[in-house]
CSV table of C-alpha atoms in Angstrom, one decimal:
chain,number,residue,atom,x,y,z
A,1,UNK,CA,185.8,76.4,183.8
A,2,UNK,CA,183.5,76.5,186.8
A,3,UNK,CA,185.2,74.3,189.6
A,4,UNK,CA,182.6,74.8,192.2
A,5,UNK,CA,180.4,72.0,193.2
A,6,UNK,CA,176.4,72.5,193.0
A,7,UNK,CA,174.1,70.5,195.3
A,8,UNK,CA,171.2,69.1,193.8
A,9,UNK,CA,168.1,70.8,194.2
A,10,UNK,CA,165.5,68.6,196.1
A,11,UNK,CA,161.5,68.5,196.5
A,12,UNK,CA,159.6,66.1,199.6
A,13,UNK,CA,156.1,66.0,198.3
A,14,UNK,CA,153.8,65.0,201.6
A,15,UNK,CA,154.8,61.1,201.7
A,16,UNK,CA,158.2,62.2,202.3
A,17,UNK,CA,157.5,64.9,204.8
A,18,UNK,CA,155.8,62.2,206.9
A,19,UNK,CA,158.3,59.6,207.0
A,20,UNK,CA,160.3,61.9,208.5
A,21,UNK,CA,158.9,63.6,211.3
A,22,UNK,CA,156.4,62.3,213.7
A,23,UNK,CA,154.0,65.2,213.6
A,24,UNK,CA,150.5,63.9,211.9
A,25,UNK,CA,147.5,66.5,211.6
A,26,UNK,CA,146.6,69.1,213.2
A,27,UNK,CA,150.0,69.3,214.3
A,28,UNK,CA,151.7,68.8,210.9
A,29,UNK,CA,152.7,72.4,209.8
A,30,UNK,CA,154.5,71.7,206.6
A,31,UNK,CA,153.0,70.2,203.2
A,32,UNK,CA,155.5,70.2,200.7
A,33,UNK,CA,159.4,71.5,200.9
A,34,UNK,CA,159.9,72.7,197.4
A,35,UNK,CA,163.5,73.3,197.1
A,36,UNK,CA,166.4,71.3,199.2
A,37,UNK,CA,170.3,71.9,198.5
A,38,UNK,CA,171.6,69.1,200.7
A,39,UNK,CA,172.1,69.8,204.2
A,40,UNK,CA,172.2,73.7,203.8
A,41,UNK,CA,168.8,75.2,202.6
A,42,UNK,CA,165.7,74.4,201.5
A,43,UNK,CA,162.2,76.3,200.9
A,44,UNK,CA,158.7,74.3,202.8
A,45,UNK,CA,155.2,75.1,202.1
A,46,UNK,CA,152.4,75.5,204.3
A,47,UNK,CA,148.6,76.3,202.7
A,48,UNK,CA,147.0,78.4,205.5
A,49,UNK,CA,143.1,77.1,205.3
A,50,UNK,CA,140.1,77.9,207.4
A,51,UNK,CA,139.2,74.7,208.5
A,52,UNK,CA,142.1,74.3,210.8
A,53,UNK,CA,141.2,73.8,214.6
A,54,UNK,CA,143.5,77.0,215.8
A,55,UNK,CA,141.1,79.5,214.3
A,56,UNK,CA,137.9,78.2,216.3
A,57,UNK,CA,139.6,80.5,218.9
A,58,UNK,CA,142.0,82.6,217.2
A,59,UNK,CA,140.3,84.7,216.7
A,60,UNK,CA,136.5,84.3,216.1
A,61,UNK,CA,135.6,86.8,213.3
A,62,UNK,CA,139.0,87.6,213.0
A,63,UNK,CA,141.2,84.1,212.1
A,64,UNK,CA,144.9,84.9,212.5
A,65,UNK,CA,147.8,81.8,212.6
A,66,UNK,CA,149.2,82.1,215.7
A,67,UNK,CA,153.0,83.0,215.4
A,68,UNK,CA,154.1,80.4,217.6
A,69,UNK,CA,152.9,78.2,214.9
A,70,UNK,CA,154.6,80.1,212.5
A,71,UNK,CA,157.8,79.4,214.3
A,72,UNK,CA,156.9,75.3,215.1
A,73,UNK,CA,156.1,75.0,211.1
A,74,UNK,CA,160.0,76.7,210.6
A,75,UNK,CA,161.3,74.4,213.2
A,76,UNK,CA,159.7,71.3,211.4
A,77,UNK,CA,160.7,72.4,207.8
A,78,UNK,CA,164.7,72.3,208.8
A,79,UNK,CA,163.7,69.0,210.9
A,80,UNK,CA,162.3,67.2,207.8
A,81,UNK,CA,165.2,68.6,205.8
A,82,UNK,CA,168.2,67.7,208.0
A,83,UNK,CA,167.0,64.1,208.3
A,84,UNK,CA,166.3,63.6,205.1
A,85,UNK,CA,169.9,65.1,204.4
A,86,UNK,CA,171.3,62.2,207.0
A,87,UNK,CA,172.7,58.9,205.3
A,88,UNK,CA,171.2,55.8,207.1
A,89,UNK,CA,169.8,52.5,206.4
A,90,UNK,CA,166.8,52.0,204.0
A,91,UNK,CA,164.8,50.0,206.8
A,92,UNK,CA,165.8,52.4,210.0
A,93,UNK,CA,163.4,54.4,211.8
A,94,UNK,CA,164.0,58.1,211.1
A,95,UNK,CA,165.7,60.1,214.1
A,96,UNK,CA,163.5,62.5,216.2
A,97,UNK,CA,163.8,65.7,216.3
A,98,UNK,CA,164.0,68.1,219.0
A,99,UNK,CA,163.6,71.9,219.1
A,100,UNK,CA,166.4,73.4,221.6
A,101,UNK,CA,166.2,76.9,221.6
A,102,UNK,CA,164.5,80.3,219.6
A,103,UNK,CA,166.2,83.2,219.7
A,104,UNK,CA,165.4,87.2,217.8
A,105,UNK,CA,161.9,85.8,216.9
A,106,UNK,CA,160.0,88.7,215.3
A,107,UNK,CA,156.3,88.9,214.0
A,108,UNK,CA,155.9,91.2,211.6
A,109,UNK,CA,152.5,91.1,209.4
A,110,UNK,CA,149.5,88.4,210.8
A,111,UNK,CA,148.9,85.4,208.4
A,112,UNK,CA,145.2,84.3,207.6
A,113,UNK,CA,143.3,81.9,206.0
A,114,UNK,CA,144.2,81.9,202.3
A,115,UNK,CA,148.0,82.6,202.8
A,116,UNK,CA,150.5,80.5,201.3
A,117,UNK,CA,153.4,80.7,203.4
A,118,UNK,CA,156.9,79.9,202.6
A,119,UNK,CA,159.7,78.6,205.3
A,120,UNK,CA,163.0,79.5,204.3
A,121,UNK,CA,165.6,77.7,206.1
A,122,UNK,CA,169.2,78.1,206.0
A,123,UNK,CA,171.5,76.2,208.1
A,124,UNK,CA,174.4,78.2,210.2
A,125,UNK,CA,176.5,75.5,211.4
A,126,UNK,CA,176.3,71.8,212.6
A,127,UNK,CA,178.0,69.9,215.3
A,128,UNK,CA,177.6,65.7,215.2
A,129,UNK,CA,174.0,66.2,216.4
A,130,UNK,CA,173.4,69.4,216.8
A,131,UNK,CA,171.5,72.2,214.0
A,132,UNK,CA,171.1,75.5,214.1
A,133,UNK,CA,168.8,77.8,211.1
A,134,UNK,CA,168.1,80.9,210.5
A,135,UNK,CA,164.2,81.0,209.3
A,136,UNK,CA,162.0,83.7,207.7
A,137,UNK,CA,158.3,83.0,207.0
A,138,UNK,CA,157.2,84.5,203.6
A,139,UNK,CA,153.5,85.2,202.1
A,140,UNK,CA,153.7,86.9,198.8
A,141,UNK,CA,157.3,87.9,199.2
A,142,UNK,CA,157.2,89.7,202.4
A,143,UNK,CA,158.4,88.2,205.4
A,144,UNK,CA,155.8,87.7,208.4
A,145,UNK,CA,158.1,85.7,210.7
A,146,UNK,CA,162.1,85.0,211.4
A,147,UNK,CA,163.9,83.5,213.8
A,148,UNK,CA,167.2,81.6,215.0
A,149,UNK,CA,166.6,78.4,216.2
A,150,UNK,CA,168.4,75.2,217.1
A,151,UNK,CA,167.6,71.2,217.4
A,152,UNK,CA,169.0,68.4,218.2
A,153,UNK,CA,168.6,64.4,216.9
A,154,UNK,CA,168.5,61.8,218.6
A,155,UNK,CA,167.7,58.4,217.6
A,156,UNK,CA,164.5,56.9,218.1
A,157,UNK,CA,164.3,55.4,220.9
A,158,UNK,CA,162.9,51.1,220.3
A,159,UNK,CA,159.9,49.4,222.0
């Protein structure tokens, strides 16, 4: 008999996404996560479309996602994840989220309109407040992006 304990996979359609982070468009990098397990992994989606205001100058006639962005959309798939893995109130305001370091980023192939890329996030460790992930960007199977990163919550602040 199998002792071990499986956590339940998870899926945040859009509605979801947004009540946890504060990022609305253009700046909203994520638009689905398709696969959660608790606190430790999950899988985010992010359609790549021409119509987006960073190709009107990168780069005319030649529309490539700028990597920093590839990095921010990482950042906000493990921040919409961990917060949605955090046990509070029904009615309280979802904790904010903020990056605190990158480390070994590395580009490897450019993304362009028409790519479907996938964030896969894997948490390393966790102390009370503090996150850190390992991220890979993936189109097709092949990864474009990774990186280490780290954030921190805090709770949001009230008026």
């Amino acid at each position: 008999m199998d002792e071990t304990v499986k956590t339940p996979v998870r899926s945040f359609d859009i509605h979801d996404i947004l009540k946890c982070l504060p990022h609305r468009y253009p700046f909203l990098l994520v638009d689905r996560i398709i696969e959660a397990h608790g606190d430790q992994s999950c899988i985010g989606i992010k359609n790549v479309t021409m119509n987006e205001p960073q190709f009107m100058g990168h780069f005319p006639g030649h529309p490539v996602m700028p990597g920093v962005l590839l990095i921010e959309g990482m950042a906000q798939t493990a921040g919409a994840f961990c917060i949605q893995a955090q046990e509070r109130a029904p009615d309280a305001p979802p904790p904010l989220i903020y990056f605190m370091t990158i480390d070994k980023a590395k580009f490897r192939k450019p993304v362009v309109p028409g790519d479907r890329v996938e964030f896969h996030i894997e948490r390393t460790n966790r102390r009370r407040n503090m996150w850190w992930f390992k991220g890979r960007a993936l189109v097709d199977g092949q990864c474009v992006c990774e990186a280490e990163f780290s954030a921190m919550l805090v709770d949001t602040p009230t008026a």
